[in-house]
CSV table of C-alpha atoms in Angstrom, one decimal:
chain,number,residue,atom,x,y,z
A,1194,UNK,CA,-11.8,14.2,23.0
A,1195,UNK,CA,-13.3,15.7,26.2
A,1196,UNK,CA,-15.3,14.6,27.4
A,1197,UNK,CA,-16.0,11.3,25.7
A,1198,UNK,CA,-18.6,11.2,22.8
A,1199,UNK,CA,-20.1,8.5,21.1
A,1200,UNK,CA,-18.3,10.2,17.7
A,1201,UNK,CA,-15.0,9.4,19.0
A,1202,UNK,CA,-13.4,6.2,19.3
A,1203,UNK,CA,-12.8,4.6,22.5
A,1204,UNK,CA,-8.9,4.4,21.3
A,1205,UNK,CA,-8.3,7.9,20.3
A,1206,UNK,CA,-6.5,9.9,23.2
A,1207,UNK,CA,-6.7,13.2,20.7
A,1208,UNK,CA,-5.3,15.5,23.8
A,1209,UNK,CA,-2.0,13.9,23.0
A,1210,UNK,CA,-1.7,14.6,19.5
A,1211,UNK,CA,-1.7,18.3,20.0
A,1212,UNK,CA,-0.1,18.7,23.4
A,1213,UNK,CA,0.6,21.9,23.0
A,1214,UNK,CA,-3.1,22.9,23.3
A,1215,UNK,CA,-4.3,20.0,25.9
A,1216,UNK,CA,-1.0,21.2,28.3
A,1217,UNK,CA,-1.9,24.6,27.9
A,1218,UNK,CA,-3.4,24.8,31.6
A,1219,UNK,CA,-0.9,22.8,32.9
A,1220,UNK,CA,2.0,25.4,31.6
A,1221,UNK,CA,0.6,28.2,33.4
A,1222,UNK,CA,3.1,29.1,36.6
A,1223,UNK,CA,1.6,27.8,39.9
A,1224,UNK,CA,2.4,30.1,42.9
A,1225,UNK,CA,5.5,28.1,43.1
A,1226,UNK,CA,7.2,28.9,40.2
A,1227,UNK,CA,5.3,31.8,38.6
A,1228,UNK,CA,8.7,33.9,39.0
A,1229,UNK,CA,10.6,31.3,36.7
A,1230,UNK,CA,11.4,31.6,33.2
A,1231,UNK,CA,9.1,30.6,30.2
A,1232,UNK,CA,11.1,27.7,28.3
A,1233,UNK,CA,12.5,29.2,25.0
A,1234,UNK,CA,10.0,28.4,21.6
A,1235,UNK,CA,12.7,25.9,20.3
A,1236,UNK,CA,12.4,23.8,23.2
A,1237,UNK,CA,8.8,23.7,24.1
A,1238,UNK,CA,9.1,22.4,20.4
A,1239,UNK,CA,11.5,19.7,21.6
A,1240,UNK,CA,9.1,18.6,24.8
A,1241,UNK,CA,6.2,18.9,22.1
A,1242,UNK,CA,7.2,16.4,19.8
A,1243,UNK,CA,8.5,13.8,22.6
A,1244,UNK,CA,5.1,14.0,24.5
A,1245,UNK,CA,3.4,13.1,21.3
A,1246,UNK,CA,2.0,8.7,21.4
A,1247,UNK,CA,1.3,7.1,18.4
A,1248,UNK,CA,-2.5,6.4,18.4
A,1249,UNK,CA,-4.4,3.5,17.1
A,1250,UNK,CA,-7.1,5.1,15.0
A,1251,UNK,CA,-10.7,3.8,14.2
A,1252,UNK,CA,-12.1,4.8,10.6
A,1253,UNK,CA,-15.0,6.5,12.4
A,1254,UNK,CA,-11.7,8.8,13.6
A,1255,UNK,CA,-11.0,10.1,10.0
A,1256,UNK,CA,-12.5,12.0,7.1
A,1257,UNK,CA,-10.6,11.2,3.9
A,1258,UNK,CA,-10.4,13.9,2.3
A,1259,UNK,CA,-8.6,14.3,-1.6
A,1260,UNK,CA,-5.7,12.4,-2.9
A,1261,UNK,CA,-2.6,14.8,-3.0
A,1262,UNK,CA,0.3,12.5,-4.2
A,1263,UNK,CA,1.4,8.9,-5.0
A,1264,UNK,CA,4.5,6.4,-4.4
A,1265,UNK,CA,5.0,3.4,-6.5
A,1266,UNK,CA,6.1,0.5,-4.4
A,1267,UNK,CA,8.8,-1.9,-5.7
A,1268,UNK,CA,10.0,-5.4,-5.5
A,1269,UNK,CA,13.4,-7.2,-5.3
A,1270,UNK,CA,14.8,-8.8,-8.5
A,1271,UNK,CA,17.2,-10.8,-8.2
A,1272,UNK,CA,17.8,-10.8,-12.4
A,1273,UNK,CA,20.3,-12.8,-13.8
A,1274,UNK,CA,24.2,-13.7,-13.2
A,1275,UNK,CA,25.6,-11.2,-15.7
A,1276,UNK,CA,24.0,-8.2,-14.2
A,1277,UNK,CA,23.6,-6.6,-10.7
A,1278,UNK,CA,19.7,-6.9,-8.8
A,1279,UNK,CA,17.3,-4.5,-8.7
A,1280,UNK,CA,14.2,-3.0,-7.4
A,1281,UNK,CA,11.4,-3.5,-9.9
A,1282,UNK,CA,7.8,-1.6,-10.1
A,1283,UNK,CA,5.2,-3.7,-8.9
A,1284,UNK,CA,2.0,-3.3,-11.5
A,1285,UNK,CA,-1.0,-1.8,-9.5
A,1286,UNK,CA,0.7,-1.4,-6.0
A,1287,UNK,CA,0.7,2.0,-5.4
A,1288,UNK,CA,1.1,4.3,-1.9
A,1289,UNK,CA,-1.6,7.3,-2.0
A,1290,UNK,CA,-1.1,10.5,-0.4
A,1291,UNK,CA,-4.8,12.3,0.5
A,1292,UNK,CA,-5.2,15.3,2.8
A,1293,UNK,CA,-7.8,14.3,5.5
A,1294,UNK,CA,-9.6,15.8,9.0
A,1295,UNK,CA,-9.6,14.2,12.3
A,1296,UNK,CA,-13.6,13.6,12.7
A,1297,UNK,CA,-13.9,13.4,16.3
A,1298,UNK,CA,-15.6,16.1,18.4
A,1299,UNK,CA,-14.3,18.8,20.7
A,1300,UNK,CA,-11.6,20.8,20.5
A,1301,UNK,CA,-9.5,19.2,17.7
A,1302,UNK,CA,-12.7,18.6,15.7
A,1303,UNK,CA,-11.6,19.6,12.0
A,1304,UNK,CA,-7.8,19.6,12.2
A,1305,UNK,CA,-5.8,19.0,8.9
A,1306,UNK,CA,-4.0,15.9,8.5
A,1307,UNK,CA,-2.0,14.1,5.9
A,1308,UNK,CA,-3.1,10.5,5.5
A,1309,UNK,CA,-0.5,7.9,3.9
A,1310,UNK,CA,-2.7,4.8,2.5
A,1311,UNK,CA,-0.5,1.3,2.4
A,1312,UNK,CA,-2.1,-0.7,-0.4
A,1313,UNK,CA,-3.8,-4.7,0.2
A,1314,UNK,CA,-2.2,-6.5,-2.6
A,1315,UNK,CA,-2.1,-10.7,-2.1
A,1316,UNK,CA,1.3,-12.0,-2.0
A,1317,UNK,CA,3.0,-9.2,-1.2
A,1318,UNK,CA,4.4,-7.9,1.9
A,1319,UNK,CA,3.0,-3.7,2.0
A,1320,UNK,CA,1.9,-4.0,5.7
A,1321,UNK,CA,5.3,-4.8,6.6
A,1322,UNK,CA,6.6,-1.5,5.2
A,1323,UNK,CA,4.0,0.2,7.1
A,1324,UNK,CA,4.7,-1.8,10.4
A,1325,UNK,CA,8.6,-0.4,9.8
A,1326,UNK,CA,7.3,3.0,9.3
A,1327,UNK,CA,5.2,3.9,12.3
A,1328,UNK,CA,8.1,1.6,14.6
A,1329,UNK,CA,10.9,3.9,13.0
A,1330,UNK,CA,8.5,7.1,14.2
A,1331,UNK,CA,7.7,5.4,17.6
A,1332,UNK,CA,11.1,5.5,18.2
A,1333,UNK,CA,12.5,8.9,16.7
A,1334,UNK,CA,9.5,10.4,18.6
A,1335,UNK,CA,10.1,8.9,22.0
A,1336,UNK,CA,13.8,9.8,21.9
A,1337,UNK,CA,15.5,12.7,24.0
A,1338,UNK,CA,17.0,13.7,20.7
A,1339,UNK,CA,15.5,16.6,18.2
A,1340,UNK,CA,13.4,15.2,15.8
A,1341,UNK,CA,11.7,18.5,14.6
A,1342,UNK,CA,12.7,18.0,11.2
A,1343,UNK,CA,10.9,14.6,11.1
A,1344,UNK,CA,7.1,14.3,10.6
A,1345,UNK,CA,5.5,13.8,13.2
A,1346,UNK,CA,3.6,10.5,13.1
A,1347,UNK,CA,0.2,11.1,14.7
A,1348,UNK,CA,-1.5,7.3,14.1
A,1349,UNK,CA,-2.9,4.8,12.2
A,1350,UNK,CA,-5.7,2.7,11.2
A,1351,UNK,CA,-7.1,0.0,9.4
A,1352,UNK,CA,-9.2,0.0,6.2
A,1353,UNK,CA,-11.6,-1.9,5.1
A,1354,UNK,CA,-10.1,-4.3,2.7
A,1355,UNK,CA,-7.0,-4.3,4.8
A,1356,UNK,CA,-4.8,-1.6,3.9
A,1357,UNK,CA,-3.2,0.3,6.7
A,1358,UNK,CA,-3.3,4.0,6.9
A,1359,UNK,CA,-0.7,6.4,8.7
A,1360,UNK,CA,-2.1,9.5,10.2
A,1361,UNK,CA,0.7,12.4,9.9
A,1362,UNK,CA,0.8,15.9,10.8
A,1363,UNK,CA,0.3,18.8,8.4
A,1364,UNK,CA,2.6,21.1,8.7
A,1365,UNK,CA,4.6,20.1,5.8
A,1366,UNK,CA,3.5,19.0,2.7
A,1367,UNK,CA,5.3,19.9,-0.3
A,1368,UNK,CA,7.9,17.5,-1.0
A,1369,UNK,CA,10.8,18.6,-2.5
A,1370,UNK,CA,10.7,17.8,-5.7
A,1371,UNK,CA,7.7,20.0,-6.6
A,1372,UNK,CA,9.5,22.8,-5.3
A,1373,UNK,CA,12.1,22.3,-7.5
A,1374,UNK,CA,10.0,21.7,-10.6
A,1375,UNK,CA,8.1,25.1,-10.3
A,1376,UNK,CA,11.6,26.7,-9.3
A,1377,UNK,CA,13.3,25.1,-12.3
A,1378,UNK,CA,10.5,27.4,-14.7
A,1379,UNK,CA,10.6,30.3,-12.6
A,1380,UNK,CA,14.4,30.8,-13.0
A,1381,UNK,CA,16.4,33.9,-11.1
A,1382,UNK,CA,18.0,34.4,-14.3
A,1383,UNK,CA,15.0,35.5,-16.3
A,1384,UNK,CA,12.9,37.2,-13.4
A,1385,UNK,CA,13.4,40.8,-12.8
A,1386,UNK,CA,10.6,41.8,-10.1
A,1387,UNK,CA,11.4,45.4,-9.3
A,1388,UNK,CA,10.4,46.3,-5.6
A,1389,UNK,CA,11.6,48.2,-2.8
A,1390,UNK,CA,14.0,45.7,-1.7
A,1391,UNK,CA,15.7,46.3,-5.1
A,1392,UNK,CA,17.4,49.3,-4.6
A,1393,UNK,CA,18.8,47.7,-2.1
A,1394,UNK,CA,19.7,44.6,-3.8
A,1395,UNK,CA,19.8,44.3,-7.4
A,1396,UNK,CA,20.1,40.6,-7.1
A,1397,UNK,CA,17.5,39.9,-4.0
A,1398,UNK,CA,15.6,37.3,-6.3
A,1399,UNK,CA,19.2,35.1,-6.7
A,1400,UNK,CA,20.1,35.8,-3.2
A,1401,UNK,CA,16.2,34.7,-1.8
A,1402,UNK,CA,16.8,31.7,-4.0
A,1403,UNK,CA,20.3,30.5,-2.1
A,1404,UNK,CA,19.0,31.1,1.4
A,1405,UNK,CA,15.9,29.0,0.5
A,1406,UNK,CA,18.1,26.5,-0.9
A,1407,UNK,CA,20.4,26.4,1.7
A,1408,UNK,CA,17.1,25.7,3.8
A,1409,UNK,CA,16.2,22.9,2.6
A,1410,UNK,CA,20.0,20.9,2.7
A,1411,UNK,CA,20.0,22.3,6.7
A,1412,UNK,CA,16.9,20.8,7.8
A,1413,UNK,CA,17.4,17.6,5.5
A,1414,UNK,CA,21.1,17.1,7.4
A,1415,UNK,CA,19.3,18.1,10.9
A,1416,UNK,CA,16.6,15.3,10.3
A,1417,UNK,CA,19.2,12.6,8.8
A,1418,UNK,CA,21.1,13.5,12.1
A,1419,UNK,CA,18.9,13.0,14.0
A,1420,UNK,CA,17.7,9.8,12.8
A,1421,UNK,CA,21.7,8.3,13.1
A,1422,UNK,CA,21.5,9.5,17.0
A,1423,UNK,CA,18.9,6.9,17.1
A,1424,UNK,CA,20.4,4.5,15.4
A,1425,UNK,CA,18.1,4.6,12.4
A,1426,UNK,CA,19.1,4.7,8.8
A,1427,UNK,CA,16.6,6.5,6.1
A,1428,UNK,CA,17.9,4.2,3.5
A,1429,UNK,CA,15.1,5.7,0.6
A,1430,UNK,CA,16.1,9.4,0.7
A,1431,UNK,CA,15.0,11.4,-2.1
A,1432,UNK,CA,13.4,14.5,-3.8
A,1433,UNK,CA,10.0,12.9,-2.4
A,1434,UNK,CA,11.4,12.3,0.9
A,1435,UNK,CA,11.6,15.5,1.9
A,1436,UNK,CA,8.8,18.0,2.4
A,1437,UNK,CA,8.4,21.5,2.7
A,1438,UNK,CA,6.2,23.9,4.8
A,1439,UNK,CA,5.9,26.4,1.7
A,1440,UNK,CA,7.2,26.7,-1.9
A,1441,UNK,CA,7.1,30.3,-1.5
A,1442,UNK,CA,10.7,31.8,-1.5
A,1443,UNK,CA,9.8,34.7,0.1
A,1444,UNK,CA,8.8,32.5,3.3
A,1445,UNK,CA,12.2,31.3,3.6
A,1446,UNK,CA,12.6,32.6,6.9
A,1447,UNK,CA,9.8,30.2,8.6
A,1448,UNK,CA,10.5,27.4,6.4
A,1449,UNK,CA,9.9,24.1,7.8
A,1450,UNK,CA,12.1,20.9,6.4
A,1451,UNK,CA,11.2,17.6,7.4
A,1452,UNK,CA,12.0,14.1,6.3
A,1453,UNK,CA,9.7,11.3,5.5
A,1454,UNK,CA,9.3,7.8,4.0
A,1455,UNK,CA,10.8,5.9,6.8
A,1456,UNK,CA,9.2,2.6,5.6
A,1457,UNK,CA,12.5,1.1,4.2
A,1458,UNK,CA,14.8,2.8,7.5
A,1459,UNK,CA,17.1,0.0,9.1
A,1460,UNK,CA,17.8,-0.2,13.2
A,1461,UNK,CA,22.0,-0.4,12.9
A,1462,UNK,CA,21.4,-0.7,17.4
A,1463,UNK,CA,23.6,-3.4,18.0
A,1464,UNK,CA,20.8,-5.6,19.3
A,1465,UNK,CA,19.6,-5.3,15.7
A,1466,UNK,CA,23.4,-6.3,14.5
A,1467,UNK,CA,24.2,-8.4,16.0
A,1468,UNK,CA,21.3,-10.8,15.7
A,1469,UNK,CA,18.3,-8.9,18.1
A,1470,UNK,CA,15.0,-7.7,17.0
A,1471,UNK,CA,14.2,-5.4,14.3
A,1472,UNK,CA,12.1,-2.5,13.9
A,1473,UNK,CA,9.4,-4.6,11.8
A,1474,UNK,CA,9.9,-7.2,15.4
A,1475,UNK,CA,8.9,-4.7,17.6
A,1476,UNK,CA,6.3,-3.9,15.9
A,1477,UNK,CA,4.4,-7.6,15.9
A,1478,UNK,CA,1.6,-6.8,18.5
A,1479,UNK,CA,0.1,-4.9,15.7
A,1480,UNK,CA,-0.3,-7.8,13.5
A,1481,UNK,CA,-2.7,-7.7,10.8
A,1482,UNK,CA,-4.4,-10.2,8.5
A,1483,UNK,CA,-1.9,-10.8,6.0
A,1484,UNK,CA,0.7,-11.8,8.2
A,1485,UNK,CA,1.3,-14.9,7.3
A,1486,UNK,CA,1.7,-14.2,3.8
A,1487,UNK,CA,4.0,-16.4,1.4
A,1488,UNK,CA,5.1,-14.2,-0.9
A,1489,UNK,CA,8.4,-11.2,-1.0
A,1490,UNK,CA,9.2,-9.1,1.7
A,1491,UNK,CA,10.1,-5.8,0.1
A,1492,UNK,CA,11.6,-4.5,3.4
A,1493,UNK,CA,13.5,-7.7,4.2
A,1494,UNK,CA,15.0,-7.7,0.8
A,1495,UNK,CA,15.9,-4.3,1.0
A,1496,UNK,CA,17.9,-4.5,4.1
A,1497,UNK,CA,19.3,-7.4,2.9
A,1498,UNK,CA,20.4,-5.6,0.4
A,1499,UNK,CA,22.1,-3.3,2.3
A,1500,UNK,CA,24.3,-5.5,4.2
A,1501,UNK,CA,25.3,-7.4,0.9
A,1502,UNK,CA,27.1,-4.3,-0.7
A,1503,UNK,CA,28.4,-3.8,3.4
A,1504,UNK,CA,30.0,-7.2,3.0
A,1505,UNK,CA,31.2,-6.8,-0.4
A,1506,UNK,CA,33.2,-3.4,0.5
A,1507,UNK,CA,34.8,-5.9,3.6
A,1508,UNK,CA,32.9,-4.7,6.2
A,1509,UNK,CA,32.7,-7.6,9.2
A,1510,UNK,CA,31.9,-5.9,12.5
A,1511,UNK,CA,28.8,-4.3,14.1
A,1512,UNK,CA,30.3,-0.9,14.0
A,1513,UNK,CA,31.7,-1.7,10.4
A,1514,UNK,CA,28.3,-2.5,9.1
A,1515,UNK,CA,26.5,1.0,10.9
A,1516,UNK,CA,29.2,3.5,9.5
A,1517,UNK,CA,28.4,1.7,5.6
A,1518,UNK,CA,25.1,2.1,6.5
A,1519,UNK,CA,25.3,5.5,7.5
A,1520,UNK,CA,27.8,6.7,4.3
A,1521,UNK,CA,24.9,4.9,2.4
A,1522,UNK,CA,22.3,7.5,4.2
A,1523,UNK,CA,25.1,10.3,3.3
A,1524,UNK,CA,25.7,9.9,-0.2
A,1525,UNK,CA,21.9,9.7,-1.2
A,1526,UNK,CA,21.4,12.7,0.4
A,1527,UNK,CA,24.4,13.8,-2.0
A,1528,UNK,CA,22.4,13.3,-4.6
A,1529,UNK,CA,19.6,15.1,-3.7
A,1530,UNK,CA,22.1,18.1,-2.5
A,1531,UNK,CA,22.7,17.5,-6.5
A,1532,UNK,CA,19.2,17.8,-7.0
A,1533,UNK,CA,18.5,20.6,-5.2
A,1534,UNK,CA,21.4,22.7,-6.3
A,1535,UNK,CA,20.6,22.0,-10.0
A,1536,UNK,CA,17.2,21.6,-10.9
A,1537,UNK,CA,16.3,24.1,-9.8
A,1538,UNK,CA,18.7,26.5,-11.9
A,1539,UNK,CA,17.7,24.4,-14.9
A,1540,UNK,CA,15.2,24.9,-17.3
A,1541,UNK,CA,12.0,22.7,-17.2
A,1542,UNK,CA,13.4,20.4,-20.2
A,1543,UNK,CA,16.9,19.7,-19.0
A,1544,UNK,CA,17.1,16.3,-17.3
A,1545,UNK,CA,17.9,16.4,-13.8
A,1546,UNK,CA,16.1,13.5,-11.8
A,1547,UNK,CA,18.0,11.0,-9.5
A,1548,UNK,CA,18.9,8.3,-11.7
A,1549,UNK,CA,20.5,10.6,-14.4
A,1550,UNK,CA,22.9,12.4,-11.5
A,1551,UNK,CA,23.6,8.9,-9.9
A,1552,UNK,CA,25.0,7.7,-13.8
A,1553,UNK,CA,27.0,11.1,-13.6
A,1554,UNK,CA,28.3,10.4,-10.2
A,1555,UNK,CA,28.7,6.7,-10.3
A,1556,UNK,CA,29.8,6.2,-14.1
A,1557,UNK,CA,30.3,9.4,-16.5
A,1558,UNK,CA,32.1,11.9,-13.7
A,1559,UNK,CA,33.5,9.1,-11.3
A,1560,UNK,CA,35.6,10.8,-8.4
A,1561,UNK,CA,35.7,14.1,-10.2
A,1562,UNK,CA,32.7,15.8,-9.6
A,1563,UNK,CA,34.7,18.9,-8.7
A,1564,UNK,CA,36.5,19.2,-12.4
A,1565,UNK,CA,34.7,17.1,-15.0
A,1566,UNK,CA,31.4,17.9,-13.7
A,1567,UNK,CA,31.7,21.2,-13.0
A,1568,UNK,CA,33.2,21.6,-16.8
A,1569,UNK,CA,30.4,19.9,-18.3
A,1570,UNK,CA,28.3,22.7,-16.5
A,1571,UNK,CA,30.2,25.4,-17.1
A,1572,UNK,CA,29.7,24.7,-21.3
A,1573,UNK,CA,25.9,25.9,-20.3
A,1574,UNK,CA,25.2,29.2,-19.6
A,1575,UNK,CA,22.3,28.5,-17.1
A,1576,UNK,CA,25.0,27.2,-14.8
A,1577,UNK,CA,26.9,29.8,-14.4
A,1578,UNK,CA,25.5,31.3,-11.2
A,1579,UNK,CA,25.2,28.3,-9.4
A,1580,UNK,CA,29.0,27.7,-10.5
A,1581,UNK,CA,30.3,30.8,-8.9
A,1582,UNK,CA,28.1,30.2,-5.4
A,1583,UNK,CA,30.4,26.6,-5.5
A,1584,UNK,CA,33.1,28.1,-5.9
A,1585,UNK,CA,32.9,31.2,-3.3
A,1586,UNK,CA,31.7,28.6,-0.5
A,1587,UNK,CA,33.8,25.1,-1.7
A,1588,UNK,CA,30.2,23.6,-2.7
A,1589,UNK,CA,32.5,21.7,-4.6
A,1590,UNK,CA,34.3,19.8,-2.0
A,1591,UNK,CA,31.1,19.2,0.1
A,1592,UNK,CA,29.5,17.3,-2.9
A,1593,UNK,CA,32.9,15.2,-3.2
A,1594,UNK,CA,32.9,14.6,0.3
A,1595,UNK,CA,29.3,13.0,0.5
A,1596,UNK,CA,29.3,11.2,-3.3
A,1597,UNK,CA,33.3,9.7,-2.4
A,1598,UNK,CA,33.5,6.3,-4.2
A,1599,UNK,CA,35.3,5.3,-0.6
A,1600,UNK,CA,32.2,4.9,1.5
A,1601,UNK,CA,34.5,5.7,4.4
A,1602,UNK,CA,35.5,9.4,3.0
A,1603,UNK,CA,32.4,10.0,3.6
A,1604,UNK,CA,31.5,12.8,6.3
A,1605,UNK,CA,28.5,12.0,9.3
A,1606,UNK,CA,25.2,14.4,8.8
A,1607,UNK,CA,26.5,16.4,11.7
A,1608,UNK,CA,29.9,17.6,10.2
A,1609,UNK,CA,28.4,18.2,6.9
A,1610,UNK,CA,26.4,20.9,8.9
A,1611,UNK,CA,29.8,22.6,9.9
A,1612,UNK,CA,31.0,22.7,6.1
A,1613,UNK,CA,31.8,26.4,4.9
A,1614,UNK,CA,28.9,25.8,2.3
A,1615,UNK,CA,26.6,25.3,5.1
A,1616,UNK,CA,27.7,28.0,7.0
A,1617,UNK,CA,28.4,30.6,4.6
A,1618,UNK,CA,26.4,34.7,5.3
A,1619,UNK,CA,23.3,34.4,3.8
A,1620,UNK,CA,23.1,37.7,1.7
A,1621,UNK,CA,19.7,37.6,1.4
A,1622,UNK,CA,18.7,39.6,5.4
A,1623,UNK,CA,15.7,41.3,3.7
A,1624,UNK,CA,11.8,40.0,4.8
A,1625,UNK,CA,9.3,41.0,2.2
């Protein structure tokens, strides 16, 4: 905060939150190069993000403002011999979303932030998923790679009672899910808004509705991509994981997509494979006061998790154990491609959440997503739309290829971008 004022916290170094306004004397051409080209707007974007620190808040640094959203935290069970573990709800411990303001004066006095608040709860380890989160970030954000569809990680702070706080950008706050929701009872089939743009095209309001979609599965693949590059695994993708810039379909054309909840990621670097430190380890300096706690370690369990079913499907070797962990990443992304694609031409009652499409992919439709899935759609006649743009673009073969029972069918984030689906003509050229 220039220059220094008692308001502002001797940690906060806000000039390199928003770079792009604290470099703005330094971009201007010198005499030296004033003849040389202005970079283009896509990579500015790219030096934007990497220039960005993570920043160690003080409270004084933050004005909380309303709670926007919630995510219920959950434990490992291991249950009993006769059936397979799971994650359980754990009674009371719950992560809040609130919008808030940066409170320190100057310049960036006032600007939005979203503010992700990591509970206290005794016995329990929540301030490790939060240690996991902002190293994942650190990392992602100091890479040469393109991390715009990310959030951006700004800081964090402590609370009072000890709960940790992570200080993200606003540019996207909509998660995916709630998109879908309002989508699902605003369906193309039933809306006829005559304009213009109608004359043109009859079926703008269906065609809007596939770019938009189309979107959303882009920027989720770029950010997952991304992410692999740095040898980082989401591992907790999800309707919620994603956020949007805007729910409005007619703003498809700026949308911004970005992935979130890193706190369960996984480092698949083969330091971290081969026995070196993880994310959470890199992280120690920033201990806080329930360290030394006795109790479970959700994001310990978690990973463990991960490289029990790696074992159990024969993996062995360090590169064995990343490309599992990877086709993990890929086909729960499938499911929310599921998600996406169908919710939202469903009708507000039908059931369409993750674990319903996960029983139809793992259990009911096993390995024939393409024929008994698609004919236990095509009995409804809300489907039939959303058939047809399948079939025309084998939408069809890319859901196969990301849900394959074979974990090593599966496709990388990158060539799922270069499917036909993902690359079809959007018909839909018309701003409005």
């Amino acid at each position: 905060c220039p220059p220094q004022s008692p308001s502002c916290s001797s940690r906060c170094s806000c000039p390199s939150l928003f770079p792009e306004r604290g470099a703005a004397a330094a971009a201007r051409p010198s005499p030296r190069n004033r003849g040389a080209p202005a970079p283009r707007r896509g990579e500015r974007q790219r030096r934007r993000a990497k220039q960005v620190d993570i920043v160690q808040f003080d409270r004084s640094d933050i004005l909380v403002n309303k709670q926007v959203g919630s995510l219920s935290l959950q434990v490992w069970n291991e249950a009993d011999a006769s059936s397979r573990p799971y994650f359980e709800d754990v009674g009371g411990a719950t992560v809040r979303i609130y919008t808030g303001e940066l409170a320190c004066s100057g310049a960036y006095q006032g600007s939005e932030v979203i503010l992700k608040e990591y509970p206290f709860v005794r016995g329990q380890s929540f301030s490790s998923l939060a240690k996991n989160e902002v190293s994942a970030h650190a990392r992602a954000q100091a890479s040469e790679e393109n991390c715009e569809n990310i959030c951006l990680l700004l800081g964090t702070y402590e609370g009072r009672i000890g709960e940790r706080w992570l200080v993200f950008d606003s540019s996207c706050i909509y998660p995916v899910s709630y998109w879908a929701g309002l989508a699902s009872k605003k369906s193309v089939r039933k809306q006829k808004n005559w304009s213009l743009l109608t004359l043109i095209d009859p079926e703008i309001d269906r065609h809007r509705r596939q770019a938009f979609i189309l979107s959303i599965l882009k920027g989720s693949l770029k950010g997952l991509a991304s992410l692999h590059k740095n040898d980082l695994l989401h591992q907790n993708l999800g309707p919620d994981s994603i956020v949007l810039s805007s729910v409005d379909e007619k703003q498809v054309r700026g949308l911004r997509v970005k992935l979130r909840e890193l706190s369960f990621s996984v480092s698949v670097s083969e330091a971290s494979l081969r026995g070196g430190g993880t994310l959470a380890e890199l992280w120690q300096q920033s201990a806080n006061r329930d360290e030394n706690y006795e109790g479970v370690n959700i994001r310990e369990e978690h990973e463990q998790d991960l490289w029990r079913r790696a074992t159990q499907s024969g993996c062995s070797s360090y590169f064995q154990k990343k490309n599992f962990g990877i086709a993990d990443d890929i086909y729960q992304l499938g499911l929310v491609v599921m998600y996406v694609i169908f919710k939202s031409a469903s009708d507000p009652d039908t059931v369409f959440d993750m674990v319903t499409l996960k029983r139809y992919v793992d259990i009911t439709f096993a390995g024939s997503i393409g024929e008994d899935f698609r004919a236990f759609l095509e009995a409804d006649e809300m489907f039939q739309d959303t058939i047809a743009w399948l079939d025309e673009h084998e939408g069809w073969a890319l859901l196969e290829a990301m849900l394959h029972q074979d974990w090593k069918q599966r496709p990388t984030a990158e060539s799922c971008l270069l499917h036909p689906f993902l690359q079809q003509t959007l018909k839909y050229q018309y701003s409005q």
